[in-house]
mmCIF file of C-alpha atoms and ligand atoms in Angstrom:
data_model
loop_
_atom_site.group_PDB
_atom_site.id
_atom_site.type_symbol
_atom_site.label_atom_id
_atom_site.label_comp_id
_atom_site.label_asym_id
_atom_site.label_seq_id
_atom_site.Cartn_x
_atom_site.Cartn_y
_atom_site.Cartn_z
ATOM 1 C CA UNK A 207 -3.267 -25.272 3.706
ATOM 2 C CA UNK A 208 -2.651 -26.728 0.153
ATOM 3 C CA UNK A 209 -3.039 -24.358 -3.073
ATOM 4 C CA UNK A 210 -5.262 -25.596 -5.468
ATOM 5 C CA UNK A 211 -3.209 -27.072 -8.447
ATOM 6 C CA UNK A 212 -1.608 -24.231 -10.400
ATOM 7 C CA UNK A 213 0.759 -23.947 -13.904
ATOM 8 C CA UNK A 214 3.942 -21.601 -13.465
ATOM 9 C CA UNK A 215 4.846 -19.385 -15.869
ATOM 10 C CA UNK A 216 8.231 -16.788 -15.156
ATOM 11 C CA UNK A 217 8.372 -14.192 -17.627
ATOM 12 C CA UNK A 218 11.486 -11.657 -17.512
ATOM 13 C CA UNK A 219 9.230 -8.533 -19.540
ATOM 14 C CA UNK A 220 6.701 -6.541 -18.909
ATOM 15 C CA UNK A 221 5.352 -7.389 -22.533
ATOM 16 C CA UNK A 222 5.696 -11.077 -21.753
ATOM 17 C CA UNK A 223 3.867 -10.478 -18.425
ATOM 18 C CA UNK A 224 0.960 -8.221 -19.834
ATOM 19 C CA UNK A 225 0.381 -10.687 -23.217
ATOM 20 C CA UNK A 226 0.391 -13.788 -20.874
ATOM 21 C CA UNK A 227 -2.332 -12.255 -18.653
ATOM 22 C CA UNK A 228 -4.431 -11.147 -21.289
ATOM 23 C CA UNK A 229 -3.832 -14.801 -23.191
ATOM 24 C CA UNK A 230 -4.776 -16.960 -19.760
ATOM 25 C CA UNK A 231 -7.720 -14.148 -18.863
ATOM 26 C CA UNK A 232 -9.459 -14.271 -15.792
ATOM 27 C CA UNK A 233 -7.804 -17.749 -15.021
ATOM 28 C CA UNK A 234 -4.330 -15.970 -14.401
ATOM 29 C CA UNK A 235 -2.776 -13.622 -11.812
ATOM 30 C CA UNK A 236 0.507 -12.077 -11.425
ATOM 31 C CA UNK A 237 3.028 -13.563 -8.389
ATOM 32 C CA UNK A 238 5.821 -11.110 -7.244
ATOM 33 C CA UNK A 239 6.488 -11.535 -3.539
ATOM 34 C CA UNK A 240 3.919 -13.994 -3.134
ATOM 35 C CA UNK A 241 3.108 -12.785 0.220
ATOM 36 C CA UNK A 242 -0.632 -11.949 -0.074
ATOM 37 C CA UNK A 243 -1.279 -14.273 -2.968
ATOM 38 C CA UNK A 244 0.503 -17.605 -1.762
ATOM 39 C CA UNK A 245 -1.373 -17.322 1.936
ATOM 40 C CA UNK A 246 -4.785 -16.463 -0.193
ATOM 41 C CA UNK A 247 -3.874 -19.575 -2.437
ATOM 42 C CA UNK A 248 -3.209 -21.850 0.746
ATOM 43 C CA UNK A 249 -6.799 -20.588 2.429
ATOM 44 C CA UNK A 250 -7.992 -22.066 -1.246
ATOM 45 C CA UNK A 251 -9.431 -17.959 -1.086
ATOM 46 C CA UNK A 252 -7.987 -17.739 -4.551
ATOM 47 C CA UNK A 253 -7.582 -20.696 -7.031
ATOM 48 C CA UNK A 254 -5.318 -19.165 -9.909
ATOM 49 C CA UNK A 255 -4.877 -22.052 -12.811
ATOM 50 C CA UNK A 256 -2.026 -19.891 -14.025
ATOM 51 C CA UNK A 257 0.801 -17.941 -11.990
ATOM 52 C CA UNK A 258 2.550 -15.679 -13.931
ATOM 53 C CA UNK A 259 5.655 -14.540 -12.078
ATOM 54 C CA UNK A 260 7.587 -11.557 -12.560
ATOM 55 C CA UNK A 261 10.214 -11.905 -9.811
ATOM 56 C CA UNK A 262 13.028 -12.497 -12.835
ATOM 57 C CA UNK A 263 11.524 -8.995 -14.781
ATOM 58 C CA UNK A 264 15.109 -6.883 -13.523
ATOM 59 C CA UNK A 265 14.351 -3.433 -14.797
ATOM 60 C CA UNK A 266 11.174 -3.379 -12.544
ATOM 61 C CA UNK A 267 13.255 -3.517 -9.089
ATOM 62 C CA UNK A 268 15.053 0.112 -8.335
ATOM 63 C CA UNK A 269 14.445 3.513 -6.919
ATOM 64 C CA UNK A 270 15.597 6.904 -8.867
ATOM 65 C CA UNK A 271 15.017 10.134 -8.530
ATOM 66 C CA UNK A 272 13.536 12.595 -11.647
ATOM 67 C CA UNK A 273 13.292 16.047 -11.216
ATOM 68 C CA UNK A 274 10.428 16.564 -8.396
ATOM 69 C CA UNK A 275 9.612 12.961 -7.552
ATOM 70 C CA UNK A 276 10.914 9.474 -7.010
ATOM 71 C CA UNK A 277 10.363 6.631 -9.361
ATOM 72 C CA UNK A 278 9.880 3.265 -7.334
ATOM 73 C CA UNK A 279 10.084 -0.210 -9.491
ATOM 74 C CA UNK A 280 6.989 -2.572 -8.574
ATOM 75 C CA UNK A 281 9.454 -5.078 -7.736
ATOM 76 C CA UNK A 282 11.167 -2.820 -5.080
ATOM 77 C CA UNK A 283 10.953 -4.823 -1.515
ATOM 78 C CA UNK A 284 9.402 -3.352 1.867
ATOM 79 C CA UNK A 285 13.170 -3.505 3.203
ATOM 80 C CA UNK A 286 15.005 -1.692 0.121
ATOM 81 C CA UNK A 287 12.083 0.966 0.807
ATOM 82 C CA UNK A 288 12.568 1.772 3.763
ATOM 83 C CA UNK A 289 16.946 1.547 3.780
ATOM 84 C CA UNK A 290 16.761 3.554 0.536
ATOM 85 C CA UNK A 291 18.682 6.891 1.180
ATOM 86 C CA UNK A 292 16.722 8.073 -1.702
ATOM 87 C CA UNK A 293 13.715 7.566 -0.151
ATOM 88 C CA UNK A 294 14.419 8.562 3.520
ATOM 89 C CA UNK A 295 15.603 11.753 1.483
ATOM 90 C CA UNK A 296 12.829 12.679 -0.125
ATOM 91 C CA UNK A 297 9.656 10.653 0.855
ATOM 92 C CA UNK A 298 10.611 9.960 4.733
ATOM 93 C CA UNK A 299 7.040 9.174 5.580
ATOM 94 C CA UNK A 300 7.150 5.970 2.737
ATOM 95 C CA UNK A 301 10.203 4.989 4.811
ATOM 96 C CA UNK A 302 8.873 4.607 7.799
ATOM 97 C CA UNK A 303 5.542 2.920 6.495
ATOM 98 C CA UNK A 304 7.687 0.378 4.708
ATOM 99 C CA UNK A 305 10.226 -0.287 7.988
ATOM 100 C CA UNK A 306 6.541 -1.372 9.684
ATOM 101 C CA UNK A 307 5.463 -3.585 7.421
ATOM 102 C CA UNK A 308 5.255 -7.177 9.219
ATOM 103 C CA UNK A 309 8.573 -8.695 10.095
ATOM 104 C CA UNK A 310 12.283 -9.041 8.368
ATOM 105 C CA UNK A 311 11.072 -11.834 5.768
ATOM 106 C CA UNK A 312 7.827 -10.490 4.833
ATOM 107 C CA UNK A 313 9.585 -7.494 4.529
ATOM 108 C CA UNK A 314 12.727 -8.674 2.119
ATOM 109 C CA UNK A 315 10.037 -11.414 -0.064
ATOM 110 C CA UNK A 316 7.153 -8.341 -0.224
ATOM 111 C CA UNK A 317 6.584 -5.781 -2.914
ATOM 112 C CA UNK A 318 5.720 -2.588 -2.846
ATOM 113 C CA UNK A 319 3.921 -3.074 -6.564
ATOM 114 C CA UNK A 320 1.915 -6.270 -4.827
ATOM 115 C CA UNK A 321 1.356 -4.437 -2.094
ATOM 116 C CA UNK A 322 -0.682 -1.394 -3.366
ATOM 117 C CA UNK A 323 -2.286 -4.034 -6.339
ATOM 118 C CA UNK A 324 -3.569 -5.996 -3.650
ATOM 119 C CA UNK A 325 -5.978 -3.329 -2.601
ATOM 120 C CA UNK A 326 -6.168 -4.204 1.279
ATOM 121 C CA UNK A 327 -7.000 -0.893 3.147
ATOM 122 C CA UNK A 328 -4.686 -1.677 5.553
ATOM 123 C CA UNK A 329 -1.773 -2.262 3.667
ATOM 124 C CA UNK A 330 0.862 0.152 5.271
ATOM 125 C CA UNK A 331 2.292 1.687 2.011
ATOM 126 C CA UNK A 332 -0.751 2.323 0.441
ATOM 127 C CA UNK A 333 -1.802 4.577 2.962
ATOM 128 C CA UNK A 334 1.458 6.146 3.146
ATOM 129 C CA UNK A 335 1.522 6.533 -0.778
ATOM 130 C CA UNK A 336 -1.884 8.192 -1.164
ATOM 131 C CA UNK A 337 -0.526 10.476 1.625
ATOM 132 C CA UNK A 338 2.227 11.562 -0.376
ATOM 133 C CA UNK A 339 0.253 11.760 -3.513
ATOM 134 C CA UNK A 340 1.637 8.791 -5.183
ATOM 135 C CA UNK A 341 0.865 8.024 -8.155
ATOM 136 C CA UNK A 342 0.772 4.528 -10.055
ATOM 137 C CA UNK A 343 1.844 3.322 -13.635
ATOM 138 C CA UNK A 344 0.470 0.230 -15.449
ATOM 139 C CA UNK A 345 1.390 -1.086 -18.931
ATOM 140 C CA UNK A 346 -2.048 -3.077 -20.490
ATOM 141 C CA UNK A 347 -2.629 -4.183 -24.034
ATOM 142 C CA UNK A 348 -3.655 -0.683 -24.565
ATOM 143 C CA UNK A 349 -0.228 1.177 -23.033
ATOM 144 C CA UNK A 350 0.945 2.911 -20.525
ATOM 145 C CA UNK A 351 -1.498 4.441 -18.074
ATOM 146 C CA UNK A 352 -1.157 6.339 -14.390
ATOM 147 C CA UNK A 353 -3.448 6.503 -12.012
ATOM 148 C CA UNK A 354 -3.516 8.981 -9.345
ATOM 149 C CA UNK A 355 -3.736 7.814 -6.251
ATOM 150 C CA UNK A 356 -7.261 8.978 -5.110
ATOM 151 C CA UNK A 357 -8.827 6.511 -8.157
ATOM 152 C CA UNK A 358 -6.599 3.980 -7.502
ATOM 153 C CA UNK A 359 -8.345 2.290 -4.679
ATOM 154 C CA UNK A 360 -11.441 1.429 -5.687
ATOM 155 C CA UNK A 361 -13.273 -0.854 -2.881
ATOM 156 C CA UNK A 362 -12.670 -4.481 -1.244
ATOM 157 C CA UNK A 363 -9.321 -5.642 -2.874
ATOM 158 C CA UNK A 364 -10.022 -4.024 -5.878
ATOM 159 C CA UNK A 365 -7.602 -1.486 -7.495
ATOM 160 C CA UNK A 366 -8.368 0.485 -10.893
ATOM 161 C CA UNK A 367 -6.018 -2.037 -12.351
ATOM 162 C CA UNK A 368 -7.407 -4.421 -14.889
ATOM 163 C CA UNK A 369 -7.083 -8.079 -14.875
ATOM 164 C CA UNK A 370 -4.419 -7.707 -17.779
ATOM 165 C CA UNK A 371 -2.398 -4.676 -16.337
ATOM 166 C CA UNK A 372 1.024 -4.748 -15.010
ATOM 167 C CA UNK A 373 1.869 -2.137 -12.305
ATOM 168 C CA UNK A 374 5.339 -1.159 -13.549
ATOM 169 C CA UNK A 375 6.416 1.730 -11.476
ATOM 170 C CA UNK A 376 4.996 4.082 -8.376
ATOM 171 C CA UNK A 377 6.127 7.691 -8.521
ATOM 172 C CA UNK A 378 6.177 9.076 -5.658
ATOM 173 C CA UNK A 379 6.784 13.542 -5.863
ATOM 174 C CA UNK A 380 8.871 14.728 -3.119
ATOM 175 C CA UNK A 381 7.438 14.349 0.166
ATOM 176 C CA UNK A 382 7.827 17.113 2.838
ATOM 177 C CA UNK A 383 10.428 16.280 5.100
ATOM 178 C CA UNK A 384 8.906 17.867 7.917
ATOM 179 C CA UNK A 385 5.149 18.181 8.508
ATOM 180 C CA UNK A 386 4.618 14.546 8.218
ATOM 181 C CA UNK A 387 3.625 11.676 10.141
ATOM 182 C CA UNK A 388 2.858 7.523 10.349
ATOM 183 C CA UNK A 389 1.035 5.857 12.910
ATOM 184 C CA UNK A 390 0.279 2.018 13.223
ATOM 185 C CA UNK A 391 -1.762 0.606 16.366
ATOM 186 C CA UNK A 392 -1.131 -3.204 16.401
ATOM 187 C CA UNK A 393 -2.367 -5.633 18.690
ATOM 188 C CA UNK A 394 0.578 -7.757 18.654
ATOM 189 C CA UNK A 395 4.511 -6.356 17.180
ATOM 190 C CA UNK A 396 5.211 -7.100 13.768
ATOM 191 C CA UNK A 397 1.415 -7.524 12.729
ATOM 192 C CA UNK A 398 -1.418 -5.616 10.454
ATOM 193 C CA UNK A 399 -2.932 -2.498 11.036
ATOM 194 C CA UNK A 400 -6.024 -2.348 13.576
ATOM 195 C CA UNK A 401 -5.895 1.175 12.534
ATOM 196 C CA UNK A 402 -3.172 3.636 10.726
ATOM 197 C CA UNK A 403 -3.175 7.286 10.141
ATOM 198 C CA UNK A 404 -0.394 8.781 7.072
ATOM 199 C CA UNK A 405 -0.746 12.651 7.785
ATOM 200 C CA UNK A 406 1.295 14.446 5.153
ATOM 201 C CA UNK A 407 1.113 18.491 4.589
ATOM 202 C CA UNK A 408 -2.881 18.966 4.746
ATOM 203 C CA UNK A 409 -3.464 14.885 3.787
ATOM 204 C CA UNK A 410 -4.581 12.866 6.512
ATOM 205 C CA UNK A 411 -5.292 9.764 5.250
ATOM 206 C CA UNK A 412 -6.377 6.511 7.173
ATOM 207 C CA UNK A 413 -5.671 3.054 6.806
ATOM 208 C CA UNK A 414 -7.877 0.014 7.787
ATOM 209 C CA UNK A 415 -11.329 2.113 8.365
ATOM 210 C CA UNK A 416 -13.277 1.309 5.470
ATOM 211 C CA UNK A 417 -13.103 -1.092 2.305
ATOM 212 C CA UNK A 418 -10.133 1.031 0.906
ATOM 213 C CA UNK A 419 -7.340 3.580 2.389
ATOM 214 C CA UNK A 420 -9.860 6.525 3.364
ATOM 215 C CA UNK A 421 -9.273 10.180 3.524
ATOM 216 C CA UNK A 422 -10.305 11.531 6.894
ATOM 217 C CA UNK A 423 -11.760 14.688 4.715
ATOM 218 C CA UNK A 424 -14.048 15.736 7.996
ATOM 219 C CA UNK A 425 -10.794 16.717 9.711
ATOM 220 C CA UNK A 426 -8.587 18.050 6.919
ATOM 221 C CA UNK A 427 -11.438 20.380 6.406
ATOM 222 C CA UNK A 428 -11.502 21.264 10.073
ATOM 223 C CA UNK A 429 -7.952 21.745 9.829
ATOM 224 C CA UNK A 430 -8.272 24.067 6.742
ATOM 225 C CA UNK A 431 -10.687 26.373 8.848
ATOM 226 C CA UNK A 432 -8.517 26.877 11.748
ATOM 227 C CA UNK A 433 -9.975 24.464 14.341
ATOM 228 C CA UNK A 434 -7.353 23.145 17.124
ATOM 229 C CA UNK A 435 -5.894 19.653 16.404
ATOM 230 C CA UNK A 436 -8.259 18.359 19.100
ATOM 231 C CA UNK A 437 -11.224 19.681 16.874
ATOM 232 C CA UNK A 438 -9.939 18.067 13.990
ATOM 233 C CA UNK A 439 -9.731 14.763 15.255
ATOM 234 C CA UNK A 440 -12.710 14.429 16.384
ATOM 235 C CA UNK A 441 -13.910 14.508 13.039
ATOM 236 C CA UNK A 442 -11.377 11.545 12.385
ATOM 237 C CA UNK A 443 -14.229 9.142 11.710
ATOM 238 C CA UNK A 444 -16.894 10.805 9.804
ATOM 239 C CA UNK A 445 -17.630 9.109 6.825
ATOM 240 C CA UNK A 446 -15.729 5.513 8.079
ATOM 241 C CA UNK A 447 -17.041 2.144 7.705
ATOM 242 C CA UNK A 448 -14.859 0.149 9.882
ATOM 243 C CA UNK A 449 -15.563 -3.511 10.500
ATOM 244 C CA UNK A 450 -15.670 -5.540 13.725
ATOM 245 C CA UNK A 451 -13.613 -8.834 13.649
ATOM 246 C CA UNK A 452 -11.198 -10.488 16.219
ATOM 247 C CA UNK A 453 -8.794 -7.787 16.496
ATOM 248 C CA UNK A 454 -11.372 -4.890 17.292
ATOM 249 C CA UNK A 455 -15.288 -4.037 17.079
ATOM 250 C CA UNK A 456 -15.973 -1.285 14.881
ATOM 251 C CA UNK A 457 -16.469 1.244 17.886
ATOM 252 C CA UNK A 458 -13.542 0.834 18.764
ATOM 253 C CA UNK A 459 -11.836 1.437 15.437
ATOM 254 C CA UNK A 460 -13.813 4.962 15.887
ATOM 255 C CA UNK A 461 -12.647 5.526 18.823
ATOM 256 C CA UNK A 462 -8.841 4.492 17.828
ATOM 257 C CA UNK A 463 -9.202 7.101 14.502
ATOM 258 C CA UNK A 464 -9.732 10.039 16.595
ATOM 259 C CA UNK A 465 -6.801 9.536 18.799
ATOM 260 C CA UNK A 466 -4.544 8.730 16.343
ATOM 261 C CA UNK A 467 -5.048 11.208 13.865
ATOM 262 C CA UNK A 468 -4.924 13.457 16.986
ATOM 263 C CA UNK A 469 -0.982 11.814 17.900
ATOM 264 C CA UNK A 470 -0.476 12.150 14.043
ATOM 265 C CA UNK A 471 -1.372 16.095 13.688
ATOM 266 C CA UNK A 472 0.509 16.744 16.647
ATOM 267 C CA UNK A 473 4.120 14.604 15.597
ATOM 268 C CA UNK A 474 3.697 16.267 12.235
ATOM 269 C CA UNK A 475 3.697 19.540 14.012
ATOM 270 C CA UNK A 476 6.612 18.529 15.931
ATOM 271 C CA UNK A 477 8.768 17.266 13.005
ATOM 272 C CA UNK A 478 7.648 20.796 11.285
HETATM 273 C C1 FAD B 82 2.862 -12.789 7.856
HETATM 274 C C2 FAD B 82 2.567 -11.583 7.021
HETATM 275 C C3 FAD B 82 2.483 -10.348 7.636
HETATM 276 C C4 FAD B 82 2.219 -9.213 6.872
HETATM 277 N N1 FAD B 82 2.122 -8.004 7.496
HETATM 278 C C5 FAD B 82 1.862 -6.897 6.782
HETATM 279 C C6 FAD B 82 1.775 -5.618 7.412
HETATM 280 O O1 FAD B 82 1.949 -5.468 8.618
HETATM 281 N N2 FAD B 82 1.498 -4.537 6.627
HETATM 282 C C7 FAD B 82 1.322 -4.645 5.263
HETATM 283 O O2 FAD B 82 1.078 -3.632 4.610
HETATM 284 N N3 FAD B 82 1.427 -5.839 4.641
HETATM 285 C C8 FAD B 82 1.686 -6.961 5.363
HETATM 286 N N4 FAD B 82 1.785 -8.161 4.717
HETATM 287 C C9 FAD B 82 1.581 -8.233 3.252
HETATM 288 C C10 FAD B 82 2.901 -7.971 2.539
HETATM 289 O O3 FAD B 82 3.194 -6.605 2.605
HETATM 290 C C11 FAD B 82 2.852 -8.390 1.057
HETATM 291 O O4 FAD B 82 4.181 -8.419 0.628
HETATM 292 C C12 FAD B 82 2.126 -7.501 0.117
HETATM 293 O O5 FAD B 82 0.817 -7.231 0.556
HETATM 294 C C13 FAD B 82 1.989 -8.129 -1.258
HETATM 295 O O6 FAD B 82 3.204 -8.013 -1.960
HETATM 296 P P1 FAD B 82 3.777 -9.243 -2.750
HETATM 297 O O7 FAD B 82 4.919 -8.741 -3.545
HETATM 298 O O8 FAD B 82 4.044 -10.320 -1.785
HETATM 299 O O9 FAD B 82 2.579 -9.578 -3.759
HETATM 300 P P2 FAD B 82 1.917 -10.962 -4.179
HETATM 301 O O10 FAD B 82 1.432 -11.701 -2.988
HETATM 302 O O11 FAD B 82 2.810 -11.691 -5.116
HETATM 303 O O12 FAD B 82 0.670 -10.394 -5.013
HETATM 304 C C14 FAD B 82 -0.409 -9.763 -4.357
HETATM 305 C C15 FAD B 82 -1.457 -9.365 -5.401
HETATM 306 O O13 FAD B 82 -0.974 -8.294 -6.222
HETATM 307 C C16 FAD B 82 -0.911 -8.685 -7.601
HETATM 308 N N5 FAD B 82 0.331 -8.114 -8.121
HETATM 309 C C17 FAD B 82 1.567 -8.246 -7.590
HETATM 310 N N6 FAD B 82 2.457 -7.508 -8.279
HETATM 311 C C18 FAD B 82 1.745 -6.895 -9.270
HETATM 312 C C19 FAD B 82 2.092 -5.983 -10.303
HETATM 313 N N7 FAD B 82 3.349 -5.526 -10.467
HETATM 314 N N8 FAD B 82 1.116 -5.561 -11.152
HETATM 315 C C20 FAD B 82 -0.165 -5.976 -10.995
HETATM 316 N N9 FAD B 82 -0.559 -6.830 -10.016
HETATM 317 C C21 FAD B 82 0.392 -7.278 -9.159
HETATM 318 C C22 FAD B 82 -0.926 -10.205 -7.583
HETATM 319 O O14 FAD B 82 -1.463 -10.757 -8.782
HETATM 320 C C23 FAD B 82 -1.801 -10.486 -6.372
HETATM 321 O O15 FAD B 82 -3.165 -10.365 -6.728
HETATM 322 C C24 FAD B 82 2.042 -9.317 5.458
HETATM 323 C C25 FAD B 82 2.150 -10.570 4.825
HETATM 324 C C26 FAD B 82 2.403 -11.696 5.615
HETATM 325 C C27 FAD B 82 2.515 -13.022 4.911
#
């Protein structure tokens, strides 16, 4: 459980960041939290020469509020997320995705920014964001670009970020504060998604069911046309591709989908 041999490199810009990437190429990636890439490094699962950290880059940390949405620095931790009155304002359901994010450290050490630029379709804020309609900002050698969320996640732990992008900021538009809903089955407390469901206004949106956060389109459809919530979530699964590994088979990720988008539907209802 020993990284490969790696150079350091803090930077304290986004310029510095983005110009070291794109200098050290495929070779390099970015370290904020460390909490994905430093247990990836150990399993020797990634071998970075170069570690470019942005921990020190201040002016990407912060939440603030612009007209109709929220503007979330990358550097912003699971556990300023989800104590940020800001946020439990106006995006409640990012709140209480962040507050079940693994346990106290992993939640003060993690990112938000590393989180979604990790790509795993069970990270619990990226399912809440595309929910919510997040969108995502990145500064390359070419400028500024955001991504909606719906191309952001693009398949196995791969984002539409390139190698020399730095995700700068997450905006997040005002989330209803009723109508809205976060589920997370876990087989022990404090652990990953087996399965999560973000329903938000007509999004449901489901976490560890596929390669990427997956839209449970079946059932928002079903919704759309008037069926019961029971209906709907039947439909919870259609067009899934959960795998089977020690925490549980594919069937019964199906099976978990259905009746948690069902629980989801109905607490939405009830928060309405
Ligand atoms: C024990 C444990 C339990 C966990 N449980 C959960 C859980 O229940 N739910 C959950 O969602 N997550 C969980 N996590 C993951 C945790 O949320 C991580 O903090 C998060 O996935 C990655 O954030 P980070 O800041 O640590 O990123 P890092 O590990 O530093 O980076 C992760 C990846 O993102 C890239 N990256 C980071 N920041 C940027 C940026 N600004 N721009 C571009 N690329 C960037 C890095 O290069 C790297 O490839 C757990 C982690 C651990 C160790």
């Amino acid at each position: 459980m020993i990284p490969a041999q790696f150079t350091h490199i803090p930077v304290t810009t986004v310029k510095e960041a983005s110009d070291a990437l794109n200098h050290y190429g495929d070779d390099s990636k970015l370290l904020a939290g460390g909490h994905s890439l430093i247990p990836l490094m150990k399993l020797r699962l990634a071998t970075p020469a170069v570690l470019i950290d942005i921990a020190r880059i201040s002016n990407l940390r912060g939440i603030r509020e612009e007209k109709d949405k929220l503007i979330v620095g990358a550097l912003t931790t699971h556990e300023q997320i989800e104590n940020s009155p800001l946020i439990k304002k106006y995006a409640p359901i990012i709140a209480a995705a962040a507050k079940l994010v693994g346990d106290p450290q992993v939640r003060h050490r993690g990112t938000i920014g590393g989180s979604v630029a990790h790509g795993d379709a069970a990270s619990d804020l990226s399912v809440a964001l595309f929910a919510a309609n997040a969108s995502f900002v990145a500064t390359g050698p070419n400028g500024v670009r955001t991504i909606g969320a719906v191309d952001f996640f693009l398949g196995f732990w791969t984002t539409a970020l390139n190698q020399d992008d730095v995700l700068t900021e997450i905006h997040i538009p005002f989330a209803p504060t009723s109508n809205w809903s976060y589920q997370k089955f876990t087989i022990r407390s404090q652990d990953w998604a087996v399965v999560s469901v973000a329903v938000s206004e007509s999004n449901i949106i489901l976490g560890a069911m596929g390669e990427i956060p997956l839209r449970a389109a079946k059932s928002e459809e079903a919704i759309a046309s008037g069926a019961d919530f029971e209906q709907a979530a039947n439909f919870a699964d259609e067009g899934t591709s959960p795998s089977s590994d020690l925490r549980a088979s594919a069937d019964y990720r199906r099976h978990l989908a259905k009746v948690m988008v069902l629980d989801a539907l109905k607490e939405a209802k009830h928060r309405s």
